[in-house]
Amino acid sequence: MTNEMVDIRYLNERSDYGNYKISEKQIQTPDGLFFSIQTIICQDEGEIEIRCSPHSFIFLLVLKSSSQGYTEVYEGGKSNFKTHQYNVFRSSFYPVRVRWDKKGIIKFVQIGIPTSFLDNFLPDIAVTKLRPYLVETSTLSIFNSFMNFSDTINNSAKALLQDRIVNTYLGNSYLRLRAHEIILEFLQDFDNRSEDLAPIPNNSLPDRVKARMYQARDIILENLIEPPTIQEIARVVETNECYLKEQFKEVFGLTLYKYRQKVLMEKALRMLKDSDTKVAEIARQVGYKHATHFCSAFKKYYGFSPRNYQSQS
């Protein structure tokens, strides 16, 4: 199903018996707001892709999640979500993927909000602060992790499910009002939780600097189990340690340590899913001497234990 502003693609859907079922209601107002209310009944793992125009934000409000769900953005890692949590995304050339790993129910409200709407609704200072997140070459989440609902967001999200109001002649005005409430609460979180904001990828760095950072990334990927020190990487790419740490994060949105951790955790997840290899052996193959340390790190990263994930895969 394709919309001028939002394109939602369902992956791994099996038309004969299905590994999940989706019920959905989509609404678009004349001023460009797009609402998608979705209930996903999962029989096992699956995912959907959400793409949005380069000049829009996606508000993803999770009303219920009895499955182990998370989102993933290009080069930006994963973010687990639970019931009554939300995050805001800016999706451009790469999609936001919503994934789940086991049987359960996920219910969420997705609101696509174009910047033209924000320009008309928000004070200049608020729009100016959001502008850096609209660089067209990035797909990112605004917060590092999903944030808990405030009562206002919870009430507004639930109100969007009331067909008897949304489907009347008051529908568009009502939807705008609820969107305003959610945006205002988001802006308050945006102002109050600066430590939770995701880094903004810097796409204005000179090409020679970007080339060095990609070389540094390749060094990390080639030496995942026994990584060189930051000093050693800096020497190879001909920069100093301070610039290396700062510019690597600007290019990839993650520190060198977190980037390596992301790659290792994704490798472990694939091994758990695609093989019967024991957890202790997987731990060894991703650089952990002790399986207990690996299990703790894996659960902290994904929100569930490797043994539970493997038993359900």
GROMACS .gro file of N, CA, C and O in nm, residues 178-224:
model
  188
  178ARG      N    1  -0.513   1.600   1.815
  178ARG     CA    2  -0.438   1.493   1.882
  178ARG      C    3  -0.292   1.494   1.839
  178ARG      O    4  -0.202   1.471   1.920
  179ALA      N    5  -0.267   1.521   1.711
  179ALA     CA    6  -0.128   1.529   1.664
  179ALA      C    7  -0.055   1.644   1.733
  179ALA      O    8   0.061   1.632   1.772
  180HIS      N    9  -0.124   1.758   1.750
  180HIS     CA   10  -0.063   1.872   1.819
  180HIS      C   11  -0.022   1.833   1.960
  180HIS      O   12   0.088   1.868   2.006
  181GLU      N   13  -0.109   1.762   2.030
  181GLU     CA   14  -0.079   1.721   2.167
  181GLU      C   15   0.046   1.633   2.172
  181GLU      O   16   0.133   1.648   2.257
  182ILE      N   17   0.053   1.538   2.079
  182ILE     CA   18   0.167   1.445   2.076
  182ILE      C   19   0.296   1.519   2.042
  182ILE      O   20   0.401   1.497   2.102
  183ILE      N   21   0.289   1.611   1.944
  183ILE     CA   22   0.408   1.687   1.905
  183ILE      C   23   0.458   1.773   2.022
  183ILE      O   24   0.579   1.780   2.048
  184LEU      N   25   0.367   1.837   2.093
  184LEU     CA   26   0.407   1.922   2.205
  184LEU      C   27   0.475   1.840   2.315
  184LEU      O   28   0.574   1.884   2.375
  185GLU      N   29   0.421   1.721   2.342
  185GLU     CA   30   0.484   1.635   2.442
  185GLU      C   31   0.622   1.590   2.396
  185GLU      O   32   0.717   1.582   2.474
  186PHE      N   33   0.633   1.560   2.267
  186PHE     CA   34   0.764   1.522   2.211
  186PHE      C   35   0.865   1.636   2.226
  186PHE      O   36   0.980   1.614   2.265
  187LEU      N   37   0.822   1.758   2.196
  187LEU     CA   38   0.913   1.872   2.207
  187LEU      C   39   0.959   1.893   2.351
  187LEU      O   40   1.073   1.932   2.376
  188GLN      N   41   0.871   1.863   2.445
  188GLN     CA   42   0.910   1.875   2.585
  188GLN      C   43   1.017   1.770   2.618
  188GLN      O   44   1.117   1.799   2.684
  189ASP      N   45   0.996   1.647   2.570
  189ASP     CA   46   1.098   1.544   2.588
  189ASP      C   47   1.227   1.583   2.517
  189ASP      O   48   1.337   1.560   2.567
  190PHE      N   49   1.213   1.640   2.398
  190PHE     CA   50   1.328   1.681   2.318
  190PHE      C   51   1.412   1.782   2.395
  190PHE      O   52   1.536   1.779   2.392
  191ASP      N   53   1.346   1.873   2.465
  191ASP     CA   54   1.417   1.976   2.541
  191ASP      C   55   1.475   1.921   2.672
  191ASP      O   56   1.584   1.960   2.714
  192ASN      N   57   1.400   1.830   2.736
  192ASN     CA   58   1.438   1.785   2.870
  192ASN      C   59   1.531   1.666   2.872
  192ASN      O   60   1.590   1.634   2.976
  193ARG      N   61   1.545   1.597   2.760
  193ARG     CA   62   1.622   1.472   2.760
  193ARG      C   63   1.735   1.479   2.658
  193ARG      O   64   1.750   1.391   2.574
  194SER      N   65   1.814   1.583   2.665
  194SER     CA   66   1.921   1.600   2.567
  194SER      C   67   2.020   1.483   2.570
  194SER      O   68   2.079   1.448   2.468
  195GLU      N   69   2.035   1.419   2.688
  195GLU     CA   70   2.129   1.308   2.697
  195GLU      C   71   2.078   1.183   2.624
  195GLU      O   72   2.154   1.091   2.595
  196ASP      N   73   1.947   1.179   2.595
  196ASP     CA   74   1.888   1.064   2.527
  196ASP      C   75   1.879   1.083   2.376
  196ASP      O   76   1.836   0.992   2.305
  197LEU      N   77   1.915   1.202   2.326
  197LEU     CA   78   1.903   1.228   2.183
  197LEU      C   79   2.012   1.153   2.106
  197LEU      O   80   2.126   1.144   2.150
  198ALA      N   81   1.973   1.097   1.992
  198ALA     CA   82   2.070   1.029   1.907
  198ALA      C   83   2.162   1.131   1.843
  198ALA      O   84   2.122   1.245   1.816
  199PRO      N   85   2.288   1.094   1.817
  199PRO     CA   86   2.380   1.187   1.750
  199PRO      C   87   2.334   1.213   1.607
  199PRO      O   88   2.275   1.127   1.543
  200ILE      N   89   2.362   1.332   1.558
  200ILE     CA   90   2.325   1.368   1.421
  200ILE      C   91   2.443   1.339   1.329
  200ILE      O   92   2.550   1.398   1.345
  201PRO      N   93   2.427   1.246   1.235
  201PRO     CA   94   2.538   1.220   1.143
  201PRO      C   95   2.580   1.347   1.069
  201PRO      O   96   2.495   1.423   1.023
  202ASN      N   97   2.709   1.368   1.060
  202ASN     CA   98   2.762   1.487   0.994
  202ASN      C   99   2.801   1.452   0.851
  202ASN      O  100   2.899   1.381   0.828
  203ASN      N  101   2.725   1.501   0.756
  203ASN     CA  102   2.751   1.471   0.616
  203ASN      C  103   2.827   1.583   0.546
  203ASN      O  104   2.839   1.584   0.424
  204SER      N  105   2.876   1.680   0.624
  204SER     CA  106   2.948   1.791   0.564
  204SER      C  107   3.099   1.776   0.576
  204SER      O  108   3.173   1.864   0.536
  205LEU      N  109   3.143   1.663   0.633
  205LEU     CA  110   3.287   1.641   0.646
  205LEU      C  111   3.352   1.627   0.508
  205LEU      O  112   3.290   1.574   0.415
  206PRO      N  113   3.475   1.671   0.493
  206PRO     CA  114   3.545   1.654   0.365
  206PRO      C  115   3.556   1.507   0.327
  206PRO      O  116   3.562   1.419   0.413
  207ASP      N  117   3.560   1.480   0.198
  207ASP     CA  118   3.566   1.342   0.149
  207ASP      C  119   3.688   1.269   0.203
  207ASP      O  120   3.682   1.149   0.232
  208ARG      N  121   3.801   1.338   0.217
  208ARG     CA  122   3.923   1.271   0.264
  208ARG      C  123   3.906   1.225   0.409
  208ARG      O  124   3.960   1.121   0.449
  209VAL      N  125   3.829   1.303   0.489
  209VAL     CA  126   3.804   1.264   0.628
  209VAL      C  127   3.711   1.143   0.631
  209VAL      O  128   3.733   1.047   0.706
  210LYS      N  129   3.606   1.147   0.549
  210LYS     CA  130   3.515   1.033   0.543
  210LYS      C  131   3.589   0.907   0.501
  210LYS      O  132   3.565   0.798   0.555
  211ALA      N  133   3.681   0.921   0.405
  211ALA     CA  134   3.757   0.805   0.358
  211ALA      C  135   3.838   0.744   0.471
  211ALA      O  136   3.847   0.621   0.484
  212ARG      N  137   3.896   0.829   0.556
  212ARG     CA  138   3.972   0.778   0.671
  212ARG      C  139   3.881   0.703   0.767
  212ARG      O  140   3.919   0.600   0.822
  213MET      N  141   3.760   0.755   0.786
  213MET     CA  142   3.669   0.690   0.880
  213MET      C  143   3.620   0.556   0.825
  213MET      O  144   3.602   0.460   0.901
  214TYR      N  145   3.598   0.548   0.697
  214TYR     CA  146   3.559   0.419   0.638
  214TYR      C  147   3.676   0.321   0.645
  214TYR      O  148   3.656   0.201   0.663
  215GLN      N  149   3.798   0.372   0.633
  215GLN     CA  150   3.915   0.286   0.650
  215GLN      C  151   3.921   0.235   0.794
  215GLN      O  152   3.952   0.117   0.819
  216ALA      N  153   3.893   0.323   0.890
  216ALA     CA  154   3.891   0.282   1.031
  216ALA      C  155   3.783   0.177   1.054
  216ALA      O  156   3.805   0.079   1.127
  217ARG      N  157   3.667   0.196   0.992
  217ARG     CA  158   3.561   0.095   1.006
  217ARG      C  159   3.605  -0.039   0.951
  217ARG      O  160   3.581  -0.144   1.012
  218ASP      N  161   3.671  -0.038   0.836
  218ASP     CA  162   3.718  -0.164   0.777
  218ASP      C  163   3.818  -0.234   0.867
  218ASP      O  164   3.820  -0.358   0.877
  219ILE      N  165   3.903  -0.156   0.934
  219ILE     CA  166   3.999  -0.215   1.028
  219ILE      C  167   3.925  -0.284   1.142
  219ILE      O  168   3.962  -0.395   1.184
  220ILE      N  169   3.819  -0.221   1.190
  220ILE     CA  170   3.739  -0.281   1.297
  220ILE      C  171   3.676  -0.412   1.249
  220ILE      O  172   3.680  -0.514   1.318
  221LEU      N  173   3.618  -0.409   1.130
  221LEU     CA  174   3.549  -0.527   1.077
  221LEU      C  175   3.646  -0.643   1.051
  221LEU      O  176   3.609  -0.760   1.064
  222GLU      N  177   3.769  -0.611   1.017
  222GLU     CA  178   3.868  -0.715   0.988
  222GLU      C  179   3.934  -0.770   1.115
  222GLU      O  180   4.003  -0.872   1.109
  223ASN      N  181   3.913  -0.703   1.226
  223ASN     CA  182   3.978  -0.744   1.352
  223ASN      C  183   3.878  -0.743   1.468
  223ASN      O  184   3.907  -0.690   1.576
  224LEU      N  185   3.761  -0.801   1.445
  224LEU     CA  186   3.655  -0.793   1.544
  224LEU      C  187   3.691  -0.862   1.676
  224LEU      O  188   3.661  -0.812   1.784
   0.00000   0.00000   0.00000
